[in-house]
mmCIF file of C-alpha atoms in Angstrom:
data_model
loop_
_atom_site.group_PDB
_atom_site.id
_atom_site.type_symbol
_atom_site.label_atom_id
_atom_site.label_comp_id
_atom_site.label_asym_id
_atom_site.label_seq_id
_atom_site.Cartn_x
_atom_site.Cartn_y
_atom_site.Cartn_z
ATOM 1 C CA UNK A 1 140.129 139.527 100.926
ATOM 2 C CA UNK A 2 137.343 137.414 99.540
ATOM 3 C CA UNK A 3 134.467 137.739 97.148
ATOM 4 C CA UNK A 4 131.175 136.452 98.525
ATOM 5 C CA UNK A 5 128.745 134.980 96.010
ATOM 6 C CA UNK A 6 125.357 134.051 97.409
ATOM 7 C CA UNK A 7 121.731 133.866 96.432
ATOM 8 C CA UNK A 8 118.886 134.622 98.827
ATOM 9 C CA UNK A 9 115.346 133.212 98.924
ATOM 10 C CA UNK A 10 112.202 133.455 100.982
ATOM 11 C CA UNK A 11 111.118 130.260 102.733
ATOM 12 C CA UNK A 12 107.643 128.774 102.155
ATOM 13 C CA UNK A 13 107.263 126.638 105.300
ATOM 14 C CA UNK A 14 109.229 125.319 108.255
ATOM 15 C CA UNK A 15 110.135 121.908 106.775
ATOM 16 C CA UNK A 16 113.784 123.045 106.846
ATOM 17 C CA UNK A 17 113.780 122.573 110.644
ATOM 18 C CA UNK A 18 113.483 118.779 110.323
ATOM 19 C CA UNK A 19 116.282 118.769 107.725
ATOM 20 C CA UNK A 20 118.610 120.995 109.761
ATOM 21 C CA UNK A 21 121.855 119.518 111.074
ATOM 22 C CA UNK A 22 122.753 122.552 113.210
ATOM 23 C CA UNK A 23 121.152 125.674 114.632
ATOM 24 C CA UNK A 24 122.800 128.725 116.171
ATOM 25 C CA UNK A 25 121.482 131.839 117.916
ATOM 26 C CA UNK A 26 122.791 135.064 116.333
ATOM 27 C CA UNK A 27 122.619 138.650 117.595
ATOM 28 C CA UNK A 28 124.123 141.359 115.441
ATOM 29 C CA UNK A 29 124.348 145.084 114.940
ATOM 30 C CA UNK A 30 126.132 147.442 112.573
ATOM 31 C CA UNK A 31 128.812 150.055 113.141
ATOM 32 C CA UNK A 32 128.219 151.315 109.584
ATOM 33 C CA UNK A 33 125.389 150.674 107.134
ATOM 34 C CA UNK A 34 126.478 152.804 104.180
ATOM 35 C CA UNK A 35 126.132 150.600 101.066
ATOM 36 C CA UNK A 36 129.782 150.968 100.066
ATOM 37 C CA UNK A 37 130.927 149.415 103.360
ATOM 38 C CA UNK A 38 128.749 147.821 105.963
ATOM 39 C CA UNK A 39 130.541 146.909 109.173
ATOM 40 C CA UNK A 40 128.730 144.201 111.107
ATOM 41 C CA UNK A 41 129.314 143.038 114.679
ATOM 42 C CA UNK A 42 127.958 139.581 115.417
ATOM 43 C CA UNK A 43 127.726 137.180 118.312
ATOM 44 C CA UNK A 44 127.095 133.750 116.853
ATOM 45 C CA UNK A 45 126.647 131.139 119.553
ATOM 46 C CA UNK A 46 129.669 131.590 121.813
ATOM 47 C CA UNK A 47 131.892 133.445 119.300
ATOM 48 C CA UNK A 48 132.239 137.070 118.219
ATOM 49 C CA UNK A 49 132.942 138.446 114.733
ATOM 50 C CA UNK A 50 133.515 141.694 112.891
ATOM 51 C CA UNK A 51 132.667 141.683 109.183
ATOM 52 C CA UNK A 52 133.148 144.310 106.478
ATOM 53 C CA UNK A 53 131.107 143.992 103.293
ATOM 54 C CA UNK A 54 131.412 146.068 100.143
ATOM 55 C CA UNK A 55 128.711 147.157 97.735
ATOM 56 C CA UNK A 56 127.126 144.390 95.676
ATOM 57 C CA UNK A 57 127.499 143.937 91.936
ATOM 58 C CA UNK A 58 124.616 144.621 89.535
ATOM 59 C CA UNK A 59 122.801 141.333 90.289
ATOM 60 C CA UNK A 60 123.345 141.706 94.035
ATOM 61 C CA UNK A 61 124.772 138.177 94.241
ATOM 62 C CA UNK A 62 128.452 139.073 94.604
ATOM 63 C CA UNK A 63 130.345 141.479 96.850
ATOM 64 C CA UNK A 64 133.558 141.884 98.807
ATOM 65 C CA UNK A 65 133.530 140.350 102.303
ATOM 66 C CA UNK A 66 136.164 140.319 105.045
ATOM 67 C CA UNK A 67 135.555 138.695 108.430
ATOM 68 C CA UNK A 68 137.647 138.282 111.563
ATOM 69 C CA UNK A 69 136.852 136.484 114.798
ATOM 70 C CA UNK A 70 136.977 138.699 117.890
ATOM 71 C CA UNK A 71 136.238 137.981 121.537
ATOM 72 C CA UNK A 72 132.615 137.906 122.681
ATOM 73 C CA UNK A 73 133.508 140.678 125.148
ATOM 74 C CA UNK A 74 134.782 142.898 122.304
ATOM 75 C CA UNK A 75 131.690 142.071 120.223
ATOM 76 C CA UNK A 76 129.411 142.903 123.162
ATOM 77 C CA UNK A 77 131.228 146.210 123.725
ATOM 78 C CA UNK A 78 131.030 147.107 120.017
ATOM 79 C CA UNK A 79 127.306 146.275 119.903
ATOM 80 C CA UNK A 80 126.812 148.940 122.586
ATOM 81 C CA UNK A 81 128.104 151.643 120.202
ATOM 82 C CA UNK A 82 126.467 150.257 117.059
ATOM 83 C CA UNK A 83 123.768 152.040 115.082
ATOM 84 C CA UNK A 84 120.276 151.792 116.615
ATOM 85 C CA UNK A 85 118.504 148.470 116.169
ATOM 86 C CA UNK A 86 119.547 144.870 116.476
ATOM 87 C CA UNK A 87 119.048 141.722 114.443
ATOM 88 C CA UNK A 88 118.020 138.690 116.488
ATOM 89 C CA UNK A 89 117.686 135.348 114.699
ATOM 90 C CA UNK A 90 118.334 131.628 114.717
ATOM 91 C CA UNK A 91 120.321 130.171 111.834
ATOM 92 C CA UNK A 92 119.552 126.647 110.682
ATOM 93 C CA UNK A 93 122.076 124.849 108.451
ATOM 94 C CA UNK A 94 120.544 122.492 105.898
ATOM 95 C CA UNK A 95 122.331 120.364 103.302
ATOM 96 C CA UNK A 96 120.809 120.192 99.827
ATOM 97 C CA UNK A 97 122.816 118.321 97.221
ATOM 98 C CA UNK A 98 126.408 119.578 97.386
ATOM 99 C CA UNK A 99 125.483 122.857 99.128
ATOM 100 C CA UNK A 100 124.575 124.047 102.595
ATOM 101 C CA UNK A 101 121.731 126.517 102.963
ATOM 102 C CA UNK A 102 121.726 128.946 105.874
ATOM 103 C CA UNK A 103 118.114 129.527 106.890
ATOM 104 C CA UNK A 104 117.561 132.542 109.147
ATOM 105 C CA UNK A 105 114.414 132.724 111.265
ATOM 106 C CA UNK A 106 114.072 136.276 112.591
ATOM 107 C CA UNK A 107 112.643 137.494 115.909
ATOM 108 C CA UNK A 108 111.711 140.813 117.466
ATOM 109 C CA UNK A 109 110.737 143.468 114.937
ATOM 110 C CA UNK A 110 111.474 141.037 112.079
ATOM 111 C CA UNK A 111 109.308 138.213 113.500
ATOM 112 C CA UNK A 112 107.610 136.256 110.709
ATOM 113 C CA UNK A 113 110.448 136.648 108.207
ATOM 114 C CA UNK A 114 112.490 133.588 107.235
ATOM 115 C CA UNK A 115 115.112 133.701 104.483
ATOM 116 C CA UNK A 116 117.575 131.153 103.104
ATOM 117 C CA UNK A 117 120.967 131.843 101.548
ATOM 118 C CA UNK A 118 123.290 129.582 99.621
ATOM 119 C CA UNK A 119 126.948 130.416 98.934
ATOM 120 C CA UNK A 120 128.206 129.580 95.476
ATOM 121 C CA UNK A 121 131.567 129.516 93.692
ATOM 122 C CA UNK A 122 130.094 131.387 90.694
ATOM 123 C CA UNK A 123 126.844 133.260 90.058
ATOM 124 C CA UNK A 124 125.646 130.686 87.525
ATOM 125 C CA UNK A 125 126.539 127.590 89.590
ATOM 126 C CA UNK A 126 123.741 125.013 89.695
ATOM 127 C CA UNK A 127 122.349 123.856 93.036
ATOM 128 C CA UNK A 128 119.543 121.617 94.262
ATOM 129 C CA UNK A 129 116.559 123.683 95.422
ATOM 130 C CA UNK A 130 114.832 122.245 98.502
ATOM 131 C CA UNK A 131 111.026 121.972 98.428
ATOM 132 C CA UNK A 132 110.664 124.659 101.119
ATOM 133 C CA UNK A 133 112.582 127.260 99.072
ATOM 134 C CA UNK A 134 110.376 130.119 97.882
ATOM 135 C CA UNK A 135 110.753 133.287 95.817
ATOM 136 C CA UNK A 136 114.276 134.486 95.067
ATOM 137 C CA UNK A 137 115.070 137.888 96.614
ATOM 138 C CA UNK A 138 118.781 138.143 95.741
ATOM 139 C CA UNK A 139 119.769 141.791 95.378
ATOM 140 C CA UNK A 140 116.565 143.149 96.946
ATOM 141 C CA UNK A 141 118.022 145.630 99.413
ATOM 142 C CA UNK A 142 115.119 145.477 101.866
ATOM 143 C CA UNK A 143 116.150 141.888 102.739
ATOM 144 C CA UNK A 144 119.715 142.863 103.719
ATOM 145 C CA UNK A 145 120.211 142.552 107.471
ATOM 146 C CA UNK A 146 121.556 146.121 107.546
ATOM 147 C CA UNK A 147 118.221 147.316 106.095
ATOM 148 C CA UNK A 148 116.060 145.037 108.267
ATOM 149 C CA UNK A 149 117.577 146.876 111.205
ATOM 150 C CA UNK A 150 116.425 150.242 109.802
ATOM 151 C CA UNK A 151 113.099 149.169 108.290
ATOM 152 C CA UNK A 152 112.015 145.959 110.029
ATOM 153 C CA UNK A 153 109.669 143.415 108.511
ATOM 154 C CA UNK A 154 106.835 144.434 110.885
ATOM 155 C CA UNK A 155 106.679 147.806 109.067
ATOM 156 C CA UNK A 156 106.220 146.316 105.577
ATOM 157 C CA UNK A 157 102.534 145.502 105.935
#
């Protein structure tokens, strides 16, 4: 069992694409979206995963996370019984200093939203902020993938 510590930011422009060393298509849904335990099913490239996340701490930067690889067939079957809605995105990996940012460009009902996350070893760990990094949204529930499925970005305007 692991503790995930990450900070999340909006992205100002698409300069991250030129800096990216990898990109992966991701489709995901949720078997459960209650805050105390979200259960995510994900197909990332040619691999399947099931992930359980606990409720975040006060800052929203840290929470319990458990993940296990499953077959793509099992992931596909579980997506069929997931809660309504799906998250469709491309993840770009970008190195900045000693860290790797995961930049998610969303499609479908979340088209136009791009967010970047960086995993840290402690909440106060320093990291190099790329020029394309925008406003910090760590802990803002509306940016959680489980909430984007229920209230997509297209509805925010």
